[in-house]
Coordinates of C-alpha atoms in Angstrom, one line a residue:
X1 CA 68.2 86.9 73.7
X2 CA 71.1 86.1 75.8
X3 CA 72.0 88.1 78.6
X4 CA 75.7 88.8 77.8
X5 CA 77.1 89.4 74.3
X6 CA 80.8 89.1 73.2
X7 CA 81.0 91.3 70.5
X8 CA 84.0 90.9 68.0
X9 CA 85.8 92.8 65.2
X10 CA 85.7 96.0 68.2
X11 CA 87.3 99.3 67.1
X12 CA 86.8 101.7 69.7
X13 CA 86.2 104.9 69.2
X14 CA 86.1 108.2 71.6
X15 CA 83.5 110.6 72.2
X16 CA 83.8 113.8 72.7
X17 CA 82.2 114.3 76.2
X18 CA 82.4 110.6 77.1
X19 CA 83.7 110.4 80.5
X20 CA 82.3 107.0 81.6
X21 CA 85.0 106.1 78.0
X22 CA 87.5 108.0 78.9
X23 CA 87.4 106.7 83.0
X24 CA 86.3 103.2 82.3
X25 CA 88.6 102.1 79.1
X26 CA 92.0 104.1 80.3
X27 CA 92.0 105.4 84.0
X28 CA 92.8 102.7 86.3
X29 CA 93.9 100.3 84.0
X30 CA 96.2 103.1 82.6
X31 CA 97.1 105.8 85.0
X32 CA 97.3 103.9 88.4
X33 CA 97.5 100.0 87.6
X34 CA 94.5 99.2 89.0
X35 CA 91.8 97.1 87.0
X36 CA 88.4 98.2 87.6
X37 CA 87.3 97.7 84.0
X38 CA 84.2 95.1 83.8
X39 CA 82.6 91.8 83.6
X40 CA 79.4 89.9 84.7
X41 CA 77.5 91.0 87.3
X42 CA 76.8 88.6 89.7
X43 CA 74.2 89.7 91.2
X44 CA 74.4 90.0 94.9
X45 CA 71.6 92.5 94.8
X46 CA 68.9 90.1 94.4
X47 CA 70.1 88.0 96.9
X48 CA 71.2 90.0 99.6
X49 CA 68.0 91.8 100.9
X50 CA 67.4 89.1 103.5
X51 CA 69.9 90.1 106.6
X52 CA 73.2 90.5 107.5
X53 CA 76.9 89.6 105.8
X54 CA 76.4 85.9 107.1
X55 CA 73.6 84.8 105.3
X56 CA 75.0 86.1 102.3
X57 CA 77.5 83.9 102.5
X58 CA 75.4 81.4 102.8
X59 CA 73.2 82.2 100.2
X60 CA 75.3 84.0 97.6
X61 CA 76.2 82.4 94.0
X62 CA 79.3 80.3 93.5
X63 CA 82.7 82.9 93.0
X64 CA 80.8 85.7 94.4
X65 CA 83.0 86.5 97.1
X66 CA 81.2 86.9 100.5
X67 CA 80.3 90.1 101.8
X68 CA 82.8 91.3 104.2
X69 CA 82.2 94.9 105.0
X70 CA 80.1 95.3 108.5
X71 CA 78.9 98.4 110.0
X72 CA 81.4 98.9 112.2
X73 CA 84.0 99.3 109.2
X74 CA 81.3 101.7 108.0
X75 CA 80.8 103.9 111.0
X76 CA 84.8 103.9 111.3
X77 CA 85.4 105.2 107.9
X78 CA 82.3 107.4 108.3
X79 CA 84.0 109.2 111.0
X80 CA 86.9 110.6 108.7
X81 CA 85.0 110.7 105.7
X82 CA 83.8 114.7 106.1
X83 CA 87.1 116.2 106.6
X84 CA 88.8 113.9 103.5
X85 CA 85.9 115.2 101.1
X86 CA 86.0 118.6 102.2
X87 CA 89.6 118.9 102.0
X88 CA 89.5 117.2 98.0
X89 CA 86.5 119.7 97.3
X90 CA 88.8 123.1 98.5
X91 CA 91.8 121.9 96.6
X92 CA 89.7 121.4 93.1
X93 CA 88.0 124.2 94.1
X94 CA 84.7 122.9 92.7
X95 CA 82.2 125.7 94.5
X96 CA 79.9 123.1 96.1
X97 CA 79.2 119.1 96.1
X98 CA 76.6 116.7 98.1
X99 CA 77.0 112.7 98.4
X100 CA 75.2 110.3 100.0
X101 CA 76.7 106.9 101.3
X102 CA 74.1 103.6 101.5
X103 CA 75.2 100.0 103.1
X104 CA 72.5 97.3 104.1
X105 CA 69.8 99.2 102.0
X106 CA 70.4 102.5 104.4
X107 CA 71.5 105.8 104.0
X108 CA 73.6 106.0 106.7
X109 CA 75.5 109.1 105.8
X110 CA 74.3 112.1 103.2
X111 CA 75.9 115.3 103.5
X112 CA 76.8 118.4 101.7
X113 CA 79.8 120.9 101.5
X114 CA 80.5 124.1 100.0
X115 CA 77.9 126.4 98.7
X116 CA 75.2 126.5 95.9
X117 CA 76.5 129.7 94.1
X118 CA 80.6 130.9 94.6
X119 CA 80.2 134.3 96.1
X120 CA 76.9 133.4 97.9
X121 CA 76.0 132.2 101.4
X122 CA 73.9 129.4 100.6
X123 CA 75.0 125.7 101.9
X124 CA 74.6 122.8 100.0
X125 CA 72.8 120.6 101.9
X126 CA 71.4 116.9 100.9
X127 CA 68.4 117.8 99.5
X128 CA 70.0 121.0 97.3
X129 CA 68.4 120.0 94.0
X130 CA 71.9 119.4 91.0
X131 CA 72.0 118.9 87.4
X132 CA 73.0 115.1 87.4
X133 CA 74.2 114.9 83.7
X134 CA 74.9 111.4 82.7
X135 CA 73.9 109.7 85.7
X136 CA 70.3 109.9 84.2
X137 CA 71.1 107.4 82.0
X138 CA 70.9 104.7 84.8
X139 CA 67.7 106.1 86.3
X140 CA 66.0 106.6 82.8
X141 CA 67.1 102.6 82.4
X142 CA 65.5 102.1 86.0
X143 CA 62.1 104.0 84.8
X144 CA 62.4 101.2 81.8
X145 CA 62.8 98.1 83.6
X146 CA 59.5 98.9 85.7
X147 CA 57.5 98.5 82.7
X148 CA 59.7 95.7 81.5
X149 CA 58.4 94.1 84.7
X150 CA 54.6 94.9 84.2
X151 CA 55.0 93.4 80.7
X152 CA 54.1 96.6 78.8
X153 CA 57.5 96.0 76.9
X154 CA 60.3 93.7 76.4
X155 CA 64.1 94.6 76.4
X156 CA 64.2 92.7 73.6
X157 CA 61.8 95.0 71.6
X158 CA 62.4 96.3 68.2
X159 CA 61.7 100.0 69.2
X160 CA 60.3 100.9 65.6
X161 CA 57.1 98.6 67.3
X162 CA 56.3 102.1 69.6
X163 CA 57.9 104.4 68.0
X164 CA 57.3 103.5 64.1
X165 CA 58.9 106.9 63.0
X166 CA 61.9 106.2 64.5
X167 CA 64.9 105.5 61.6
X168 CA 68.4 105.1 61.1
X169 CA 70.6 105.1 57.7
X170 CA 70.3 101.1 57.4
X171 CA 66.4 99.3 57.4
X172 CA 67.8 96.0 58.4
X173 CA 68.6 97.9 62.0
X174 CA 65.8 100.4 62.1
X175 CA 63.6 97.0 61.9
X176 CA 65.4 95.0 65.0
X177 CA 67.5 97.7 67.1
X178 CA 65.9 96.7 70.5
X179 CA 66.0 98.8 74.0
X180 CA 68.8 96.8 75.0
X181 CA 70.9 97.9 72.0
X182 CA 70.1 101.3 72.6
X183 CA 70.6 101.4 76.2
X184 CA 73.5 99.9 75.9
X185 CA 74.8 102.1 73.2
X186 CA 75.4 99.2 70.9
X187 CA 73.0 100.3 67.8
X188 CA 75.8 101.2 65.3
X189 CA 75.0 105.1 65.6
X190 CA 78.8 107.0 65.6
X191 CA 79.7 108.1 69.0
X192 CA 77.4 111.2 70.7
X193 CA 75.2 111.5 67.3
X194 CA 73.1 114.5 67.7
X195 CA 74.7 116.1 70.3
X196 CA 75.5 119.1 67.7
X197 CA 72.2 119.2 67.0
X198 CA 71.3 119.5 70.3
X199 CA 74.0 122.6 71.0
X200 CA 72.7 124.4 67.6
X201 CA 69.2 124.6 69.4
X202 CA 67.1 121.5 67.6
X203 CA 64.5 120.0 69.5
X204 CA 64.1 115.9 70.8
X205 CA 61.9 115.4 68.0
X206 CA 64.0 117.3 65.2
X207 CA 67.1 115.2 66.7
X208 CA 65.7 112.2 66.0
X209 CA 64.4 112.5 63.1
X210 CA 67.9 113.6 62.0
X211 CA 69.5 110.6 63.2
X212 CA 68.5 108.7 59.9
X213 CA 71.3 110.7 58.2
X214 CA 74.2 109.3 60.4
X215 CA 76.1 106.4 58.9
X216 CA 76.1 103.7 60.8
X217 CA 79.1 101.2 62.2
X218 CA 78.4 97.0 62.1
X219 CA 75.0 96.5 64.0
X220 CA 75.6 95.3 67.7
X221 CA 79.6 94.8 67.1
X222 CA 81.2 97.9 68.8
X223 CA 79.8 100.3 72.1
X224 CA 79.7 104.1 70.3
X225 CA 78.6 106.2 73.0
X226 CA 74.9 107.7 72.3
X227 CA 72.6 110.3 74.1
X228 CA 70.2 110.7 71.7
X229 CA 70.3 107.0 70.7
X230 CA 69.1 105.9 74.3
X231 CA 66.7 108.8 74.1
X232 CA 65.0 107.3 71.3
X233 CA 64.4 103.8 73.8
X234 CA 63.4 105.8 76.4
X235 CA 60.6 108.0 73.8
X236 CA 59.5 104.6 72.8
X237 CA 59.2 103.2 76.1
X238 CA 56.7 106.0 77.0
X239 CA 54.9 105.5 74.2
X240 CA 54.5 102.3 74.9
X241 CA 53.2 103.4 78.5
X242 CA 51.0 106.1 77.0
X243 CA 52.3 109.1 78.5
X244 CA 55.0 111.7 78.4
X245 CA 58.7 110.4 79.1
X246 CA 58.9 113.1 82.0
X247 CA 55.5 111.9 83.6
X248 CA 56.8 108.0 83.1
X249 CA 59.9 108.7 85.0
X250 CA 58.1 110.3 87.9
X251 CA 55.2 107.9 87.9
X252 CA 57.6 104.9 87.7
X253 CA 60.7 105.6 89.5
X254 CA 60.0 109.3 91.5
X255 CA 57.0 109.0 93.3
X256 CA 57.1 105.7 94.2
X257 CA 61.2 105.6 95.6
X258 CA 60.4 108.8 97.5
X259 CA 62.8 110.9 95.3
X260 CA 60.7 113.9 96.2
X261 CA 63.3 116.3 94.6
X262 CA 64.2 114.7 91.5
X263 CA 62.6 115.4 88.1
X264 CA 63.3 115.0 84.4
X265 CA 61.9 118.6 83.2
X266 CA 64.7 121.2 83.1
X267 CA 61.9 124.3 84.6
X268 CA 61.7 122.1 87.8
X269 CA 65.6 122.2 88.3
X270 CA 65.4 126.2 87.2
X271 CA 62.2 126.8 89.9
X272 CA 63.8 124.5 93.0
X273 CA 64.6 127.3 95.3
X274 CA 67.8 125.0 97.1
X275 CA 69.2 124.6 93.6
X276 CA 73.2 124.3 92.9
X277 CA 74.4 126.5 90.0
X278 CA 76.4 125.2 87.8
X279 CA 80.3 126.6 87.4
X280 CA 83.2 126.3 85.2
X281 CA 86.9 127.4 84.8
X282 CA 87.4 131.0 82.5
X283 CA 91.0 131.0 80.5
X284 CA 92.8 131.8 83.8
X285 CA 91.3 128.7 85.4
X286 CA 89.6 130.8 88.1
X287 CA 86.1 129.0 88.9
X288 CA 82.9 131.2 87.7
X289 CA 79.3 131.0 87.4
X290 CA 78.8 129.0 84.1
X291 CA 78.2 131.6 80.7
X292 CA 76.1 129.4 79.7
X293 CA 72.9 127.6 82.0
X294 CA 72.5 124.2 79.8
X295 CA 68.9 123.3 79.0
X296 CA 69.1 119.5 78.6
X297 CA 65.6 118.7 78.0
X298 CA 66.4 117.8 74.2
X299 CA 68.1 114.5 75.7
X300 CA 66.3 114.5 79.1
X301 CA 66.2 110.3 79.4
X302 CA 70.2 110.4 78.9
X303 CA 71.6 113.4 80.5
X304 CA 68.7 115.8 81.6
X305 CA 67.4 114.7 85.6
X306 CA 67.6 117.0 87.9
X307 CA 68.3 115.4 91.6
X308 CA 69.3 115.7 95.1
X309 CA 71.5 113.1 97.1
X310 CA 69.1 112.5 99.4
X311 CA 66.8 111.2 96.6
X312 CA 69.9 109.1 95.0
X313 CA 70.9 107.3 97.9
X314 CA 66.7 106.2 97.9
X315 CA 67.8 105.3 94.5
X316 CA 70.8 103.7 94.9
X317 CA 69.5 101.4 97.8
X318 CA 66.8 100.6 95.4
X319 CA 69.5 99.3 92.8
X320 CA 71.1 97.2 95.4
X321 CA 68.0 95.7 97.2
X322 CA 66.6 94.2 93.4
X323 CA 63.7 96.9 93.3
X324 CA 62.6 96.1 96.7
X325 CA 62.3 99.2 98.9
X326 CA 61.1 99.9 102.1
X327 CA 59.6 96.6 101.9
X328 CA 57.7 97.2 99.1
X329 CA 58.7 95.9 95.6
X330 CA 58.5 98.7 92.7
X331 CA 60.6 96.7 89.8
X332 CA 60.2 93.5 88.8
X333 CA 64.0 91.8 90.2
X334 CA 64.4 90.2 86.4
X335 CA 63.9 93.3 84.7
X336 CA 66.3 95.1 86.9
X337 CA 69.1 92.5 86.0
X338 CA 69.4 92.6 82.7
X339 CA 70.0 96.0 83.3
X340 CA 72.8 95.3 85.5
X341 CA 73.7 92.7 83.3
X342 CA 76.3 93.8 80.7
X343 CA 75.6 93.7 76.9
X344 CA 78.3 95.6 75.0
X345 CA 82.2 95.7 75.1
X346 CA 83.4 99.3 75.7
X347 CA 86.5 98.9 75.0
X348 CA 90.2 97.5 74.3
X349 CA 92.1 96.3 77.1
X350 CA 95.2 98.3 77.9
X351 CA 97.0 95.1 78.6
X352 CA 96.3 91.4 79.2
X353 CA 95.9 91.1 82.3
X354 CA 93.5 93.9 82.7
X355 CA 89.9 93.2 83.7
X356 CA 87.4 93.7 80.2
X357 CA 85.5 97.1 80.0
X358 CA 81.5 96.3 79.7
X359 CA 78.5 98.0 79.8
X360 CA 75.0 97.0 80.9
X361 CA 72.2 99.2 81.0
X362 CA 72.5 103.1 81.2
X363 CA 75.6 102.2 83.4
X364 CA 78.9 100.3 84.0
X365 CA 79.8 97.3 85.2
X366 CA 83.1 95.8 86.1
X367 CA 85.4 93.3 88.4
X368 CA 87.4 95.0 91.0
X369 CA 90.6 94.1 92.3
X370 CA 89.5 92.2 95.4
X371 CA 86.9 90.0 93.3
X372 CA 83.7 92.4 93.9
X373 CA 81.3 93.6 90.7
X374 CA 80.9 97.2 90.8
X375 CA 78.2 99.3 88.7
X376 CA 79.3 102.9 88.0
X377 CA 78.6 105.7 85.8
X378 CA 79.9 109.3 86.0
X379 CA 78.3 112.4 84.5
X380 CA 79.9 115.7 82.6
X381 CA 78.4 119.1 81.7
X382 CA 81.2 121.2 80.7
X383 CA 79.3 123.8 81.6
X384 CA 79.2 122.9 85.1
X385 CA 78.1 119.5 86.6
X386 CA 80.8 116.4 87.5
X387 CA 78.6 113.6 88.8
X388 CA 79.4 110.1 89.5
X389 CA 77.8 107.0 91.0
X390 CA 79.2 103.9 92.5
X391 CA 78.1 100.2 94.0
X392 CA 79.5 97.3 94.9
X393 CA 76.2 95.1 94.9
X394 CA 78.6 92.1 97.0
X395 CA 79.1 94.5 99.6
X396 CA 75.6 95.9 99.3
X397 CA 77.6 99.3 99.5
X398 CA 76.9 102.5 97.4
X399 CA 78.2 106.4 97.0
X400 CA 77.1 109.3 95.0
X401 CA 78.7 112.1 94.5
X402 CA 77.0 115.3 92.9
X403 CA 78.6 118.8 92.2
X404 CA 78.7 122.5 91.1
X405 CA 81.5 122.4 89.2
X406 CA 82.7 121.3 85.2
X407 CA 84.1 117.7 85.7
X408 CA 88.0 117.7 86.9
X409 CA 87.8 114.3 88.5
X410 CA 86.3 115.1 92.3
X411 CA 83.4 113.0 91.8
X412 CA 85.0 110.1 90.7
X413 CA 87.6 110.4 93.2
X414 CA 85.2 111.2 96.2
X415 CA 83.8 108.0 95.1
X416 CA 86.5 106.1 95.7
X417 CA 88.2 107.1 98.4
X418 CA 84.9 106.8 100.3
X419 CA 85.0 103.1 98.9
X420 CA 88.7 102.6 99.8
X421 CA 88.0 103.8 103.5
X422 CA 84.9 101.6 104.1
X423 CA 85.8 98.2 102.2
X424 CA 89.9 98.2 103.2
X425 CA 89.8 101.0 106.2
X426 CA 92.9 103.0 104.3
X427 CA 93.1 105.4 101.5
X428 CA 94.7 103.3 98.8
X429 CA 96.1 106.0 96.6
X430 CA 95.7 109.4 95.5
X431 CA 92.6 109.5 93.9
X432 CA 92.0 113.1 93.4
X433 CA 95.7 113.6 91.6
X434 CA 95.0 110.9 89.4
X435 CA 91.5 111.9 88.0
X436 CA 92.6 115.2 87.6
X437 CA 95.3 115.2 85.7
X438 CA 92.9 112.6 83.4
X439 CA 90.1 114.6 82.8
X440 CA 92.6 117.6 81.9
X441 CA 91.8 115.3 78.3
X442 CA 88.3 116.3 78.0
X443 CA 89.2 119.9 77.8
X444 CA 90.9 118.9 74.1
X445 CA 89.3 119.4 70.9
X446 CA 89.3 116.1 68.9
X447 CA 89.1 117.9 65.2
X448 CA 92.2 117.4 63.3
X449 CA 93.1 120.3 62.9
X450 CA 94.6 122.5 66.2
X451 CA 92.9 125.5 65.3
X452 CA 94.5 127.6 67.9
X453 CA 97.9 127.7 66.1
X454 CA 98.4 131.0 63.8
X455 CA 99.3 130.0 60.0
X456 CA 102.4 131.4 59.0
X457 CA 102.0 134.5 56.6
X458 CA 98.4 133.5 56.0
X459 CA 96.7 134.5 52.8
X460 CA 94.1 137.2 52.8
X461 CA 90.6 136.5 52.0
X462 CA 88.6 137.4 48.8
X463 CA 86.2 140.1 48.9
X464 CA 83.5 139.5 51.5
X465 CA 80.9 139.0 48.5
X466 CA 82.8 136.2 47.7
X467 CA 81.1 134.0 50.3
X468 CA 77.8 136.1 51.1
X469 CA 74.9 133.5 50.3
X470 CA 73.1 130.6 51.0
X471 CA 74.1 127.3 51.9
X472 CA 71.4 123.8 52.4
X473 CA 72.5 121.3 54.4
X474 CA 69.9 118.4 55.6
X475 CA 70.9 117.4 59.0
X476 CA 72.8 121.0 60.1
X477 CA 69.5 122.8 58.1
X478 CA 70.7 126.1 56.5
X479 CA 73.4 128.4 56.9
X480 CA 73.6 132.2 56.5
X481 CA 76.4 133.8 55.4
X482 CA 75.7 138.1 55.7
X483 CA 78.7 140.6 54.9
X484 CA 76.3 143.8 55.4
X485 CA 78.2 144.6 58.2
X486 CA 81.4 144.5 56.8
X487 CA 81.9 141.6 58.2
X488 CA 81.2 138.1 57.2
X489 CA 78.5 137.0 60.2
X490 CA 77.2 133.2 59.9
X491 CA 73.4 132.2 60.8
X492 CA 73.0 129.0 61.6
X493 CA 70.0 127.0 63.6
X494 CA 66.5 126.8 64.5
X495 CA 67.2 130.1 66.8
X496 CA 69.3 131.5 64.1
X497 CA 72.5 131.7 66.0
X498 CA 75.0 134.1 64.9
X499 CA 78.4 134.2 64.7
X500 CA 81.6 136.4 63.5
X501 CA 83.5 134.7 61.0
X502 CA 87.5 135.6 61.4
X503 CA 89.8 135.5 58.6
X504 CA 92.5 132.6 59.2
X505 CA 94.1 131.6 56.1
X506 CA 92.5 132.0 52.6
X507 CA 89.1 131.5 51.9
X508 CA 89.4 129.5 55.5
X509 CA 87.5 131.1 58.5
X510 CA 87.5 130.5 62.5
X511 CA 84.8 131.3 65.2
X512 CA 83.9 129.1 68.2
X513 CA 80.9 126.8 68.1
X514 CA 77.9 126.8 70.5
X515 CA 77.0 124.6 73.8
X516 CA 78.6 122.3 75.5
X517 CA 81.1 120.1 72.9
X518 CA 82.7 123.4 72.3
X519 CA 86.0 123.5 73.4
X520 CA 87.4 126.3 71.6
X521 CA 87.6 128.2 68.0
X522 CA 86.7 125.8 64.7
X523 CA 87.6 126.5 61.4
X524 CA 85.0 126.8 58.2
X525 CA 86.7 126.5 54.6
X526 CA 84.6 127.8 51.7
X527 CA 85.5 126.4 48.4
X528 CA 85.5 129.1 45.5
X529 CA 85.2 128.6 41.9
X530 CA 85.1 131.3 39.3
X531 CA 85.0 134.3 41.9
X532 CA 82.3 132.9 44.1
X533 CA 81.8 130.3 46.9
X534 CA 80.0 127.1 46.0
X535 CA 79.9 124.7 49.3
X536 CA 81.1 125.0 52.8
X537 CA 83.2 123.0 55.4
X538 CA 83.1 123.0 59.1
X539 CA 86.1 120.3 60.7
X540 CA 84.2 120.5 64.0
X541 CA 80.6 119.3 62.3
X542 CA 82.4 117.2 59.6
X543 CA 83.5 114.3 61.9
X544 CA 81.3 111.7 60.2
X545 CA 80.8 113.2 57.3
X546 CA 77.7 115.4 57.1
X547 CA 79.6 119.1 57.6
X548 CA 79.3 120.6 54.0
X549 CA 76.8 123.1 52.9
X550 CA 75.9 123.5 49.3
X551 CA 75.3 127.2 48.0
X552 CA 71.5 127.5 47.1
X553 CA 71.7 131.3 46.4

């Protein structure tokens, strides 16, 4: 299987919560001018674990410009890199933040700022233990590629050959999706499928058993954006391995990269007693302690680690010595490369002269300005977590940011500045303005419909009784509709959720979905023939087609 596939025929489409999309295809390219969008890596980081900046020159591939950061650029921009990340942290407001800075596999600067609760005393320090979101993604691919080394699997792997329950809506794919294509969010499943299902209370197994009802787009042709997709490689992987997913990670990547802190089970991140909180931003855009503390176990390989950045930068000097660390190697250097490699097109360009958008493996890859690949990913929990990592293998140069707060662009733009201080000793630009006034977009709802605008003399509903019943639905499960109260109060889930149904227009309803793709009130039509509802809409569940509910009773 070759190592880097031009897809054609791409239609991109956005996802909801996908910041590496929304960054990656339309930020620098876009906003500032700047390409940073992605081709081939050309891997510096196998090469480079022998010395200084010199012998990489020597020794580095053909076109790979040479190294030309040295320590003492480091240690200069180290000196003013405190004060410059504070001062972006205070005006975000983002309660508390930690990152850790590698070069010439070292951490030579961690740190944190802020605090781990607003309104409490405690620091944030480099070992306080954060959600990490998306940034998972890259360590869950890292966890993969050690037994990719051993030989226990290939990327190349059908997955259906571990996991033999595992479907999706087409055989020919459920038959030869690989690891790769799932990793690299190339499998055809519609952006962030089962995500919902994920916020309604389903568990990792009910989630992807559900993901045989999603329709599917061309097989390897366009990047869609999946959690749950890559969570399926990951599941097959540690089936493969013969042991839990959790215990995989920490047997493979944890324990032996010293990341002491760093878990994939949500109860360890809840029982660390340095632990960041997460936060978010009420209606008035004041920063509070989030309303709701995600669980992320359901998708724990794509968006579930919990981590410090102390244990990251062990990470990230891992990444960027070829699996070699401390002397010791713990991943097989060709494993780790096609992971670094990139294998689906993320994007369209937003003009012709701007660098191509790529992907590898559980992270991004792209061409900088000055000629150097990078590999970065960022991470989003509305509900309070903005990570982001980035390297420049050429440089042998890495930052990652962690914080408290709902993603407004301060990780990204910590990121690089840092980067813009060490590599060209200046600030290029304002990062922080830029990336804020971007990620303003993931705070939109995507549904059609703006349900926040009032109808103009809106019809009154029928009589509650009207819609009282029950409605079937295979991938949502059932749905409740009770008017006891006087009220019309919808049931839906596993945990039988509950929620006030308020009249809008007609036999058309509102109330505000559940966990973290909710970003605001959703409207839910019933359709009524002879004096009684027989099916259901919702706009917000409805975006590839499986939102209806059929009255059973």
């Amino acid at each position: 299987m070759p190592a880097f596939l031009l897809v054609s025929g791409f239609r991109y489409r956005s996802g909801s919560m996908s910041v590496d999309a929304i960054l990656k295809a339309a930020l620098r390219p876009a906003v500032f001018g700047v390409a940073v969008a992605i081709v081939v890596v050309a891997c510096s980081s196998a090469m480079a674990d022998e010395g200084s900046a010199a012998n990489q020159a020597q020794t580095g591939p053909p076109g790979d410009p040479h190294q030309s950061v040295t320590r003492e650029n480091v240690d200069t921009a180290l000196a003013g890199i405190p004060e410059l990340v504070e001062n972006m942290r205070r005006a975000t407001g983002v309660p508390g933040m930690a990152i850790a800075v590698v070069f010439e596999d070292e951490v030579v600067y961690s740190a944190g700022f802020g605090v781990c609760k607003q309104g409490s005393d405690d620091p944030v320090g480099p070992d306080t233990v954060f959600q990490i979101a998306s940034l998972s993604k890259a360590l869950s691919a890292t966890a993969v590629a050690a037994i990719v080394g051993d030989g226990t699997i290939a990327w190349e792997d059908p997955v259906v050959d571990h996991l033999p329950d595992f479907r999706l809506s087409d055989a020919y794919v459920t038959e030869h999706v690989t690891y790769a294509d799932l990793f690299s969010h190339r499998s055809g499943l519609p952006a962030h499928a089962g995500d919902l299902l994920e916020d309604l209370g389903f568990d990792r197994r009910e989630v992807l058993a559900r993901l045989a009802q999603q329709p599917l787009f061309p097989f390897r042709a366009q990047h869609d954006y999946t959690n749950f997709g890559l969570t399926a490689a990951a599941e097959a992987a540690a089936v493969a391995a013969g042991m839990p997913w959790e215990e995989l990670i920490k047997f493979r990547l944890f324990d032996p990269a010293g990341m002491e802190h760093s878990s994939a089970r949500f109860e360890d991140y809840v029982a660390a007693e340095n632990r960041a909180t997460p936060h978010q931003r009420d209606v008035d855009g004041n920063w509070i302690v989030t309303t709701h503390q995600r669980d992320p176990d359901a998708q724990s390989p794509a968006g579930g680690i919990c981590s410090t950045a102390n244990d990251l930068g062990q990470w990230l000097r891992l990444q960027l010595a070829g699996g070699v660390l401390n002397g010791e190697p713990i991943i097989d250097p060709a494993a780790l490369l096609v992971m670094q490699t990139p294998h689906s097109f993320k994007g369209p360009l937003s003009a012709p002269s701007a660098h191509a958008n790529l992907y590898g493996l559980g992270m991004g890859i792209s061409v900088r300005d000055d000629g150097y690949t990078s590999w970065s990913h960022s991470g989003a929990f509305l509900l309070g977590t903005g990570t982001n990592f980035s390297m420049i293998p050429g440089q042998r140069l890495g930052v990652v940011t962690i914080t408290n707060g709902q993603p407004v662009g301060l990780a990204e733009a910590t990121a690089d500045t840092v980067l813009d201080l060490i590599v060209h000793g200046k600030v290029s630009r304002d990062w922080l303005g830029g990336y804020m006034g971007l990620f303003a977009n993931l705070y939109q709802s995507e549904t059609p419909t703006d349900w926040t605008e009032l109808v103009n003399n809106p019809v009154a509903p029928a009589s509650l009784g009207t819609y009282a019943g029950t409605y079937e639905n295979d991938y949502y499960g059932p749905m409740m509709i009770d008017d006891s109260s006087g009220t019309l109060v919808m049931t839906l889930g596993p945990q039988a959720m509950t929620f006030n149904l308020t009249p809008y227009d007609g036999d058309t309803f509102l109330f505000t979905p559940p966990g973290e793709n909710s970003v605001g009130p959703t409207g839910i039509t019933f359709e009524v023939e002879d004096g009684q509802s027989v099916s259901v809409s919702c706009e917000f569940y409805d975006m590839t087609g499986l939102g209806t509910w059929t009255r059973s009773r």
